[in-house]
Structures are given as C-alpha cells and as structure tokens.
Amino acid sequence: MHAAAHAVSGRGMIPGEILFADDPVSFNEGREVTRLTVLNAADRPVQVGSHYHFAEANPGLEFDRGAAHGKRLNIAAGTAVRFEPGIPVDVELVPLAGKRIVPGLRGETGGALDA
C-alpha cells in the first residue's frame, strides 16, 4: 500500500511492513508444463535453482534428460528444489524463455538451445 493510501485508510505507515495482495500471485501461467520424476542416486543432497537448465543438472540426479532439454523448474525465481538422496521427487518443468541461450554450465549445451 502506498503512503497516500495509508493516509486515506487512516492507518499510519509502519516502516518495513509487508502488505500482501488478496489474490495469489501466478507465475508461468499458460506455459507448457513437463512433469518428471527425479531420483537423487548420489550420497549427498543436490539443490537445483529456478533458472538452471535442468537437463544439465547434477549427474547424480536420475531423470529423462531428453525431456528436460531446454527447460527449467516451474518454481518462483530465486528459489530452488532440494533433492535428498534416495527420495524420488516429482517436478514440473517449463521451457526456458528469452533468447534460449544456455552459457557454459556443465558444458553439455554451451549455446543456443534451438540451433
């Protein structure tokens, strides 16, 4: 709520206050979704960030990498999913957007996804 709105509502502004909207925030709405089951076959937890090219995720993760090509996790920006050893996790993936260029990472793509 803007300071002017506080004045109209009769409430004083509280520094650092976080005001949430009434409606939920949707993201990736209308995007094609791919669902995969991922198993961490490694002996340590693995974490994958929101915008990482999922097909190039840690080799200790077992899943259909072909189906994951050009996609990222369908989660909020700046967040991640943690995969614990031996526990299968169902994830949703959405296509990477923008120019669809994947830099370095693990070196499996290293350029344009659609070339």
mmCIF file of C-alpha atoms in Angstrom:
data_model
loop_
_atom_site.group_PDB
_atom_site.id
_atom_site.type_symbol
_atom_site.label_atom_id
_atom_site.label_comp_id
_atom_site.label_asym_id
_atom_site.label_seq_id
_atom_site.Cartn_x
_atom_site.Cartn_y
_atom_site.Cartn_z
ATOM 1 C CA MET A 1 0.000 0.000 0.000
ATOM 2 C CA HIS A 2 1.412 3.384 -0.984
ATOM 3 C CA ALA A 3 1.889 6.068 1.708
ATOM 4 C CA ALA A 4 -1.007 8.061 0.196
ATOM 5 C CA ALA A 5 -3.265 5.024 0.564
ATOM 6 C CA HIS A 6 -2.301 4.795 4.236
ATOM 7 C CA ALA A 7 -3.400 8.412 4.667
ATOM 8 C CA VAL A 8 -6.794 7.630 3.093
ATOM 9 C CA SER A 9 -7.288 4.472 5.161
ATOM 10 C CA GLY A 10 -6.394 6.250 8.374
ATOM 11 C CA ARG A 11 -3.535 3.851 9.101
ATOM 12 C CA GLY A 12 -0.050 5.096 9.705
ATOM 13 C CA MET A 13 2.740 3.626 7.628
ATOM 14 C CA ILE A 14 4.842 1.070 9.504
ATOM 15 C CA PRO A 15 8.490 1.012 8.317
ATOM 16 C CA GLY A 16 9.410 -2.386 6.877
ATOM 17 C CA GLU A 17 5.798 -3.552 6.825
ATOM 18 C CA ILE A 18 4.958 -6.096 4.136
ATOM 19 C CA LEU A 19 1.422 -5.936 2.776
ATOM 20 C CA PHE A 20 0.216 -8.877 0.731
ATOM 21 C CA ALA A 21 -2.331 -8.745 -2.076
ATOM 22 C CA ASP A 22 -5.634 -10.544 -1.588
ATOM 23 C CA ASP A 23 -5.203 -12.645 -4.744
ATOM 24 C CA PRO A 24 -2.441 -15.240 -5.157
ATOM 25 C CA VAL A 25 0.410 -14.370 -7.497
ATOM 26 C CA SER A 26 0.586 -16.661 -10.505
ATOM 27 C CA PHE A 27 3.748 -17.293 -12.491
ATOM 28 C CA ASN A 28 4.499 -19.185 -15.695
ATOM 29 C CA GLU A 29 0.760 -19.121 -16.410
ATOM 30 C CA GLY A 30 -0.117 -20.659 -19.774
ATOM 31 C CA ARG A 31 3.347 -22.179 -20.262
ATOM 32 C CA GLU A 32 3.734 -25.773 -21.465
ATOM 33 C CA VAL A 33 4.480 -27.973 -18.434
ATOM 34 C CA THR A 34 6.563 -31.169 -18.460
ATOM 35 C CA ARG A 35 6.297 -33.430 -15.414
ATOM 36 C CA LEU A 36 9.194 -35.696 -14.442
ATOM 37 C CA THR A 37 10.168 -37.862 -11.505
ATOM 38 C CA VAL A 38 13.716 -37.209 -10.316
ATOM 39 C CA LEU A 39 15.741 -39.562 -8.116
ATOM 40 C CA ASN A 40 18.913 -38.448 -6.384
ATOM 41 C CA ALA A 41 21.144 -41.532 -6.705
ATOM 42 C CA ALA A 42 24.089 -39.679 -5.144
ATOM 43 C CA ASP A 43 25.052 -39.875 -1.474
ATOM 44 C CA ARG A 44 24.575 -36.147 -0.780
ATOM 45 C CA PRO A 45 21.672 -33.710 -1.227
ATOM 46 C CA VAL A 46 21.544 -31.826 -4.534
ATOM 47 C CA GLN A 47 19.921 -28.448 -4.975
ATOM 48 C CA VAL A 48 18.849 -27.007 -8.365
ATOM 49 C CA GLY A 49 17.968 -23.339 -8.812
ATOM 50 C CA SER A 50 14.912 -21.913 -10.546
ATOM 51 C CA HIS A 51 16.529 -20.908 -13.840
ATOM 52 C CA TYR A 52 19.174 -23.626 -14.237
ATOM 53 C CA HIS A 53 18.936 -25.633 -17.488
ATOM 54 C CA PHE A 54 17.525 -28.740 -15.830
ATOM 55 C CA ALA A 55 18.904 -31.182 -18.417
ATOM 56 C CA GLU A 56 22.401 -30.200 -17.225
ATOM 57 C CA ALA A 57 21.663 -30.643 -13.518
ATOM 58 C CA ASN A 58 23.968 -32.716 -11.309
ATOM 59 C CA PRO A 59 24.757 -36.129 -12.895
ATOM 60 C CA GLY A 60 23.762 -37.811 -9.608
ATOM 61 C CA LEU A 61 20.143 -36.986 -10.437
ATOM 62 C CA GLU A 62 18.359 -39.660 -12.476
ATOM 63 C CA PHE A 63 15.566 -38.490 -14.824
ATOM 64 C CA ASP A 64 14.714 -38.204 -18.531
ATOM 65 C CA ARG A 65 17.291 -35.603 -19.584
ATOM 66 C CA GLY A 66 15.985 -35.552 -23.155
ATOM 67 C CA ALA A 67 12.551 -34.484 -21.905
ATOM 68 C CA ALA A 68 14.236 -31.807 -19.762
ATOM 69 C CA HIS A 69 16.256 -30.276 -22.620
ATOM 70 C CA GLY A 70 15.565 -26.546 -22.902
ATOM 71 C CA LYS A 71 13.566 -26.455 -19.676
ATOM 72 C CA ARG A 72 13.850 -25.156 -16.119
ATOM 73 C CA LEU A 73 11.978 -25.811 -12.885
ATOM 74 C CA ASN A 74 8.457 -24.360 -12.663
ATOM 75 C CA ILE A 75 9.138 -22.563 -9.376
ATOM 76 C CA ALA A 76 9.411 -18.939 -8.304
ATOM 77 C CA ALA A 77 12.501 -17.028 -9.448
ATOM 78 C CA GLY A 78 15.365 -17.162 -6.980
ATOM 79 C CA THR A 79 14.159 -20.342 -5.290
ATOM 80 C CA ALA A 80 15.428 -23.916 -5.599
ATOM 81 C CA VAL A 81 14.419 -27.546 -5.148
ATOM 82 C CA ARG A 82 16.484 -29.787 -2.889
ATOM 83 C CA PHE A 83 16.754 -33.462 -3.815
ATOM 84 C CA GLU A 84 17.617 -35.721 -0.881
ATOM 85 C CA PRO A 85 19.471 -38.998 -1.585
ATOM 86 C CA GLY A 86 17.218 -41.933 -2.465
ATOM 87 C CA ILE A 87 13.943 -39.984 -2.417
ATOM 88 C CA PRO A 88 12.034 -39.636 -5.712
ATOM 89 C CA VAL A 89 10.606 -36.152 -6.303
ATOM 90 C CA ASP A 90 8.008 -35.168 -8.898
ATOM 91 C CA VAL A 91 8.860 -31.839 -10.547
ATOM 92 C CA GLU A 92 7.323 -29.597 -13.170
ATOM 93 C CA LEU A 93 9.477 -28.010 -15.873
ATOM 94 C CA VAL A 94 8.711 -25.109 -18.222
ATOM 95 C CA PRO A 95 10.621 -24.031 -21.343
ATOM 96 C CA LEU A 96 13.435 -21.528 -20.888
ATOM 97 C CA ALA A 97 12.297 -18.237 -22.409
ATOM 98 C CA GLY A 98 14.043 -15.217 -23.893
ATOM 99 C CA LYS A 99 16.836 -15.861 -26.389
ATOM 100 C CA ARG A 100 17.109 -19.500 -25.184
ATOM 101 C CA ILE A 101 20.896 -19.393 -24.991
ATOM 102 C CA VAL A 102 22.476 -21.526 -22.268
ATOM 103 C CA PRO A 103 26.005 -20.478 -21.279
ATOM 104 C CA GLY A 104 28.657 -22.947 -20.101
ATOM 105 C CA LEU A 105 27.089 -24.616 -17.068
ATOM 106 C CA ARG A 106 28.291 -28.238 -17.343
ATOM 107 C CA GLY A 107 29.286 -27.751 -20.989
ATOM 108 C CA GLU A 108 26.610 -30.002 -22.470
ATOM 109 C CA THR A 109 24.792 -27.237 -24.351
ATOM 110 C CA GLY A 110 27.004 -24.143 -24.356
ATOM 111 C CA GLY A 111 24.945 -22.031 -26.738
ATOM 112 C CA ALA A 112 21.599 -21.698 -28.462
ATOM 113 C CA LEU A 113 19.059 -24.348 -27.499
ATOM 114 C CA ASP A 114 17.225 -24.189 -30.814
ATOM 115 C CA ALA A 115 20.248 -24.230 -33.159
#
